[in-house]
Each structure stands twice: as C-alpha cells, then as structure tokens.
Tab-separated table of C-alpha atoms and ligand atoms in Angstrom:
chain	number	residue	atom	x	y	z
A	1231	MET	CA	-14.767	-94.744	75.166
A	1232	GLY	CA	-10.487	-95.888	73.286
A	1233	CYS	CA	-9.728	-99.241	72.158
A	1234	THR	CA	-7.194	-100.364	74.455
A	1235	ALA	CA	-4.549	-103.790	73.539
A	1236	ALA	CA	-6.838	-106.959	74.542
A	1237	ASP	CA	-8.923	-104.364	71.501
A	1238	VAL	CA	-6.628	-104.721	69.004
A	1239	VAL	CA	-5.559	-107.942	69.982
A	1240	ALA	CA	-9.389	-109.112	69.512
A	1241	ALA	CA	-9.696	-107.570	66.428
A	1242	LEU	CA	-6.180	-109.066	64.882
A	1243	ARG	CA	-7.527	-112.862	65.598
A	1244	ALA	CA	-10.781	-111.194	63.627
A	1245	ALA	CA	-8.863	-110.534	60.866
A	1246	ALA	CA	-6.870	-113.920	61.200
A	1247	GLU	CA	-10.193	-115.354	60.201
A	1248	VAL	CA	-10.941	-113.424	57.516
A	1249	VAL	CA	-7.801	-114.318	55.913
A	1250	ARG	CA	-8.414	-118.177	56.884
A	1251	GLU	CA	-11.911	-117.690	55.320
A	1252	HIS	CA	-10.751	-115.974	52.144
A	1253	ARG	CA	-6.563	-117.679	51.596
A	1254	ASP	CA	-8.759	-119.068	48.221
A	1255	GLU	CA	-9.926	-115.948	47.238
A	1256	LEU	CA	-6.941	-114.199	47.259
A	1257	VAL	CA	-4.250	-116.871	45.766
A	1258	ARG	CA	-7.138	-117.320	42.995
A	1259	LEU	CA	-7.017	-113.279	41.983
A	1260	ASP	CA	-2.968	-113.674	42.449
A	1261	GLN	CA	-3.317	-116.709	40.329
A	1262	ALA	CA	-4.638	-114.135	37.803
A	1263	ILE	CA	-2.365	-111.665	37.322
A	1264	GLY	CA	0.825	-112.660	40.190
A	1265	ASP	CA	1.850	-115.629	41.306
A	1266	GLY	CA	-0.613	-117.146	43.503
A	1267	ASP	CA	0.843	-117.126	46.697
A	1268	HIS	CA	-1.154	-113.422	47.683
A	1269	GLY	CA	-3.387	-116.018	50.049
A	1270	GLU	CA	-1.738	-117.726	51.439
A	1271	ASN	CA	1.219	-115.883	52.728
A	1272	LEU	CA	-1.016	-113.879	54.031
A	1273	LYS	CA	-2.363	-117.425	55.839
A	1274	ARG	CA	1.006	-118.150	57.040
A	1275	GLY	CA	1.208	-114.915	58.562
A	1276	PHE	CA	-1.770	-114.106	59.730
A	1277	THR	CA	-1.374	-118.237	61.549
A	1278	ALA	CA	1.607	-117.452	62.991
A	1279	LEU	CA	0.299	-113.978	64.799
A	1280	LEU	CA	-1.905	-116.190	66.397
A	1281	SER	CA	0.802	-118.410	68.009
A	1282	ARG	CA	2.389	-115.152	69.002
A	1283	LEU	CA	-0.618	-113.502	70.779
A	1284	ASP	CA	-1.262	-116.564	72.535
A	1285	ALA	CA	2.258	-116.542	74.058
A	1286	GLU	CA	2.310	-113.357	74.622
A	1287	GLU	CA	0.224	-110.506	75.928
A	1288	PRO	CA	1.974	-106.557	75.047
A	1289	ALA	CA	0.984	-103.957	77.105
A	1290	SER	CA	-0.083	-101.579	75.028
A	1291	PRO	CA	-1.844	-101.275	71.471
A	1292	GLY	CA	1.473	-99.476	70.417
A	1293	LYS	CA	3.189	-102.966	71.029
A	1294	VAL	CA	0.188	-104.744	70.039
A	1295	LEU	CA	0.968	-103.204	66.478
A	1296	LYS	CA	4.303	-103.571	66.887
A	1297	LEU	CA	4.025	-107.080	67.121
A	1298	VAL	CA	1.962	-107.998	64.215
A	1299	ALA	CA	4.419	-105.837	62.321
A	1300	THR	CA	7.740	-108.349	63.089
A	1301	THR	CA	5.322	-111.125	63.044
A	1302	LEU	CA	4.695	-110.390	59.263
A	1303	ILE	CA	7.772	-109.203	58.387
A	1304	SER	CA	9.397	-112.201	59.026
A	1305	THR	CA	6.504	-114.719	57.991
A	1306	VAL	CA	4.733	-113.167	54.798
A	1307	GLY	CA	6.970	-113.029	52.225
A	1308	GLY	CA	6.976	-112.050	49.235
A	1309	ALA	CA	6.180	-107.368	48.380
A	1310	ALA	CA	3.503	-107.571	50.695
A	1311	GLY	CA	5.599	-108.899	53.317
A	1312	PRO	CA	7.446	-106.134	53.545
A	1313	LEU	CA	4.953	-103.828	52.820
A	1314	TYR	CA	2.318	-104.882	55.071
A	1315	GLY	CA	5.181	-104.985	57.662
A	1316	THR	CA	6.117	-101.576	57.271
A	1317	ALA	CA	2.671	-100.817	57.102
A	1318	PHE	CA	2.074	-101.658	61.494
A	1319	LEU	CA	5.109	-100.462	62.487
A	1320	ARG	CA	4.471	-96.845	61.095
A	1321	ALA	CA	0.991	-97.780	63.177
A	1322	SER	CA	2.922	-98.749	65.896
A	1323	ALA	CA	4.912	-95.766	65.942
A	1324	ALA	CA	1.931	-93.586	65.701
A	1325	VAL	CA	0.324	-94.312	68.251
A	1326	GLY	CA	3.306	-94.438	70.396
A	1327	ASP	CA	2.047	-96.374	74.498
A	1328	ALA	CA	-0.459	-95.035	74.777
A	1329	ALA	CA	-2.717	-97.291	76.796
A	1330	GLU	CA	-6.152	-96.527	75.240
A	1331	LEU	CA	-6.043	-95.381	70.947
A	1332	ASP	CA	-9.174	-92.803	70.159
A	1333	ARG	CA	-10.407	-92.581	66.847
A	1334	ASP	CA	-8.054	-89.863	66.225
A	1335	ALA	CA	-5.198	-92.141	67.218
A	1336	VAL	CA	-6.515	-94.582	64.681
A	1337	ALA	CA	-6.485	-91.987	62.444
A	1338	ARG	CA	-3.237	-91.613	63.061
A	1339	ALA	CA	-2.228	-95.035	62.957
A	1340	LEU	CA	-3.542	-95.387	59.030
A	1341	GLN	CA	-1.905	-92.597	58.653
A	1342	GLY	CA	0.958	-93.903	59.353
A	1343	ALA	CA	0.109	-97.546	57.584
A	1344	LEU	CA	0.074	-96.122	54.740
A	1345	ASP	CA	3.076	-93.289	54.301
A	1346	GLY	CA	4.791	-97.065	55.133
A	1347	VAL	CA	3.496	-98.708	52.571
A	1348	VAL	CA	4.062	-95.677	50.123
A	1349	ALA	CA	7.897	-94.793	51.905
A	1350	ARG	CA	8.988	-98.575	50.992
A	1351	GLY	CA	6.149	-99.390	47.253
A	1352	LYS	CA	6.942	-95.779	46.011
A	1353	ALA	CA	3.253	-96.986	44.610
A	1354	VAL	CA	0.713	-94.193	43.620
A	1355	VAL	CA	-2.964	-94.228	43.171
A	1356	GLY	CA	-3.658	-96.206	40.234
A	1357	ASP	CA	-0.867	-98.173	40.305
A	1358	LYS	CA	-3.124	-100.816	40.794
A	1359	THR	CA	-1.762	-101.542	44.322
A	1360	MET	CA	-2.832	-101.985	48.090
A	1361	VAL	CA	-2.191	-98.440	47.767
A	1362	ASP	CA	-5.620	-97.881	46.201
A	1363	ALA	CA	-7.113	-99.408	49.177
A	1364	LEU	CA	-4.954	-97.953	51.968
A	1365	THR	CA	-5.407	-93.448	50.715
A	1366	PRO	CA	-9.454	-93.482	50.722
A	1367	ALA	CA	-9.612	-95.181	53.618
A	1368	VAL	CA	-6.902	-92.769	55.315
A	1369	THR	CA	-9.204	-90.232	54.056
A	1370	ALA	CA	-11.792	-91.391	54.788
A	1371	ALA	CA	-10.954	-91.921	58.025
A	1372	ALA	CA	-9.918	-88.062	58.127
A	1373	SER	CA	-12.875	-86.625	57.448
A	1374	VAL	CA	-15.790	-88.981	60.130
A	1375	ASP	CA	-16.555	-87.410	63.379
A	1376	GLY	CA	-17.702	-90.294	65.780
A	1377	SER	CA	-16.285	-92.914	67.549
A	1378	VAL	CA	-13.743	-95.372	66.647
A	1379	ALA	CA	-16.393	-98.289	64.809
A	1380	ALA	CA	-17.400	-94.927	62.823
A	1381	VAL	CA	-13.729	-94.308	61.678
A	1382	LEU	CA	-13.143	-97.639	60.821
A	1383	SER	CA	-16.259	-98.257	59.375
A	1384	ALA	CA	-16.187	-95.379	57.461
A	1385	ALA	CA	-12.479	-95.704	56.223
A	1386	ALA	CA	-13.134	-100.190	55.572
A	1387	ALA	CA	-16.528	-98.981	52.966
A	1388	ALA	CA	-13.989	-96.502	51.544
A	1389	ALA	CA	-11.139	-99.115	51.125
A	1390	ALA	CA	-13.328	-101.569	50.068
A	1391	GLU	CA	-14.431	-99.123	47.172
A	1392	GLY	CA	-11.056	-98.391	46.324
A	1393	ALA	CA	-9.575	-101.803	46.651
A	1394	GLU	CA	-13.228	-102.177	43.248
A	1395	SER	CA	-11.639	-98.873	41.226
A	1396	THR	CA	-8.229	-101.478	40.637
A	1397	VAL	CA	-10.111	-103.411	38.194
A	1398	PRO	CA	-9.981	-101.399	35.462
A	1399	MET	CA	-6.542	-100.249	36.092
A	1400	VAL	CA	-3.284	-101.790	33.940
A	1401	ALA	CA	-0.183	-102.442	36.911
A	1402	ARG	CA	2.345	-100.145	37.616
A	1403	LYS	CA	3.511	-101.946	40.230
A	1404	GLY	CA	4.968	-105.227	41.237
A	1405	ARG	CA	4.007	-108.309	39.658
A	1406	ALA	CA	1.708	-107.244	38.487
A	1407	SER	CA	3.106	-104.631	36.041
A	1408	TYR	CA	5.155	-107.206	34.569
A	1409	LEU	CA	1.762	-108.372	32.243
A	1410	GLY	CA	0.759	-104.924	31.772
A	1411	GLU	CA	-2.230	-104.171	29.553
A	1412	ARG	CA	-3.082	-107.531	30.321
A	1413	SER	CA	-2.721	-106.319	34.045
A	1414	ALA	CA	-6.866	-104.554	33.265
A	1415	GLY	CA	-9.689	-106.671	34.369
A	1416	HIS	CA	-8.939	-107.918	37.617
A	1417	LEU	CA	-8.488	-106.908	41.170
A	1418	ASP	CA	-5.605	-105.824	43.005
A	1419	PRO	CA	-4.887	-108.964	45.539
A	1420	GLY	CA	-3.497	-106.347	47.540
A	1421	ALA	CA	-6.144	-104.202	47.625
A	1422	ARG	CA	-9.150	-106.944	48.084
A	1423	SER	CA	-6.593	-108.412	51.452
A	1424	THR	CA	-5.916	-104.825	52.714
A	1425	ALA	CA	-9.868	-104.063	52.512
A	1426	LEU	CA	-11.190	-107.120	54.309
A	1427	LEU	CA	-8.829	-106.680	56.830
A	1428	LEU	CA	-10.007	-103.046	57.489
A	1429	ARG	CA	-13.375	-104.598	57.028
A	1430	ALA	CA	-12.863	-106.962	59.776
A	1431	PHE	CA	-10.801	-104.542	62.264
A	1432	ALA	CA	-14.365	-102.256	61.501
A	1433	ASP	CA	-16.332	-105.157	62.593
A	1434	ALA	CA	-14.651	-106.437	65.509
A	1435	ALA	CA	-14.629	-102.386	66.472
A	1436	ALA	CA	-18.172	-102.472	66.099
A	1437	LYS	CA	-18.578	-105.045	67.913
A	1438	ALA	CA	-16.070	-104.000	71.053
B	2322	ADP	P1	4.165	-110.997	45.012
B	2322	ADP	O1	3.858	-110.140	44.133
B	2322	ADP	O2	6.115	-110.772	45.985
B	2322	ADP	O3	4.119	-113.049	45.049
B	2322	ADP	P2	1.830	-110.565	47.131
B	2322	ADP	O4	1.782	-111.374	46.030
B	2322	ADP	O5	2.020	-111.719	48.106
B	2322	ADP	O6	3.278	-110.889	46.494
B	2322	ADP	O7	1.426	-109.956	47.008
B	2322	ADP	C1	0.980	-109.029	45.854
B	2322	ADP	C2	0.960	-107.637	46.624
B	2322	ADP	O8	1.636	-106.789	46.496
B	2322	ADP	C3	0.172	-106.495	45.729
B	2322	ADP	O9	-1.937	-106.977	44.603
B	2322	ADP	C4	-0.522	-105.830	45.521
B	2322	ADP	O10	-1.233	-104.893	45.731
B	2322	ADP	C5	0.601	-105.111	46.220
B	2322	ADP	N1	2.470	-104.977	45.884
B	2322	ADP	C6	3.022	-105.445	45.402
B	2322	ADP	N2	3.982	-104.126	44.918
B	2322	ADP	C7	3.661	-102.970	45.058
B	2322	ADP	C8	4.151	-101.897	45.873
B	2322	ADP	N3	5.070	-101.641	44.865
B	2322	ADP	N4	3.908	-101.328	46.302
B	2322	ADP	C9	2.407	-101.284	47.322
B	2322	ADP	N5	1.811	-102.879	46.904
B	2322	ADP	C10	2.513	-103.598	46.599
B	2323	MG	MG1	2.305	-113.208	44.271
C-alpha cells in the first residue's frame, strides 16, 4: 500500500497546521540565535501552499512535492526558503512520476531532501542546522522495515533526537554562526522545524 498524491496533499495540509501551531515557538528559537523570522517565514510559506493546493490538484506525489518546492522557494525567504525549497525539489526528483510512493520511494525522497540541503547550504552534521535533524532521519528511514508510516515514524523520532542534539552545539553555518560560542545552549530553529514537519508527515501517514 503506497502513498498517493492525495495522501501527500493530506500530509502537507497537516504539516501546515503544525507550522501554524508552532509559529511562535519557532520565532522564539530564532530570536535566541538568529533574527526571529523562522516561524513567520515558514507560516507564510505553508499558508501560500494551502492556497495553491486549494487551487490545483497535482496528478502524482512527485508533482505535489514539486509544487511545495516552487511555493516555498518563492514565499519563505531567509536561509530556510531556498533550503527547504531545494529539499522538496530533490525529493520530487527522487520519486519521479510514480502514482504511489512505497517505503523505498519515501526513503529515497528523504535522502534526496538531505542531499539537496547539503548541496545548497554546505552544512555537515555538528554545524547546528536542519542537517542535524535530517541526517539521522534519513539513516533511520533507510534502516527500518515495514510500511511508509513506519519509515516516517522512525525518521521523525530520529529527527527529534537530532534536533535536540543541536542544543550544546556552536553554530558554524547560517546567521547563528555570527554568535560564535554564544550560540551554544539553544535549540536550532531549522532543526526543530525539520523535526516538526517529519512528525506531521508521520502522523498523517499513520492515519492514511
Ligand atoms: P535566516 O537565518 O536567513 O533568518 P531562517 O531563520 O528562516 O533564515 O532559517 C534559519 C535556519 O536555517 C537555521 O536554524 C538552520 O537550521 C538553517 N540553516 C541556515 N544556514 C544553513 C545551511 N548553510 N545549511 C543548512 N541549514 C541552514
Ligand atoms: Mg531567521
């Protein structure tokens, strides 16, 4: 049993709701080590995405992911806009035009997303970015047997742990790196939003 375009759309609608609920938290995290716009940036992007999804119904999961990419690139701004945009673009390319995504396709999409973020932002694990959440998520997804929901659930759990691991780190990429040692002791906002998005996708897959 795979994930259809409609399932992917449902997961994105759920993610938009989670972004809305966590907007203030993400703003606070970004105020501590950045400029405080991360929650609003993402909320703007996912609100725009909801409008696009109301207006059109992409025919395949890959086309849905491409629509997410173009929408986030044109609306989110900051560092995270192009990074998330590239992530969804590479995820889209990784799944091609299959009508349904099985567990392997979902694992490939996550790997594509990580490759896109790394190609764009050049961060490695330990730099205190979304890469610290996404990297363990990809590893977990590749090593779990079972359904799409099981794969996404493992990825979400690993991403949550990965995000927590950013707290003691000194930022070496992005705006937080300007703070040097003072960036330590704070959760990275992008790692947190990555974990939140994966949790929303996993919860949606469990309901599908
Ligand atoms: P900005 O820093 O431009 O205000 P946001 O606040 O929207 O952009 O996003 C900040 C997040 O982007 C950071 O918390 C971090 O996770 C992520 N980020 C920044 N630079 C990079 C990079 N080079 N590679 C990966 N992620 C990055
Ligand atoms: Mg910011």
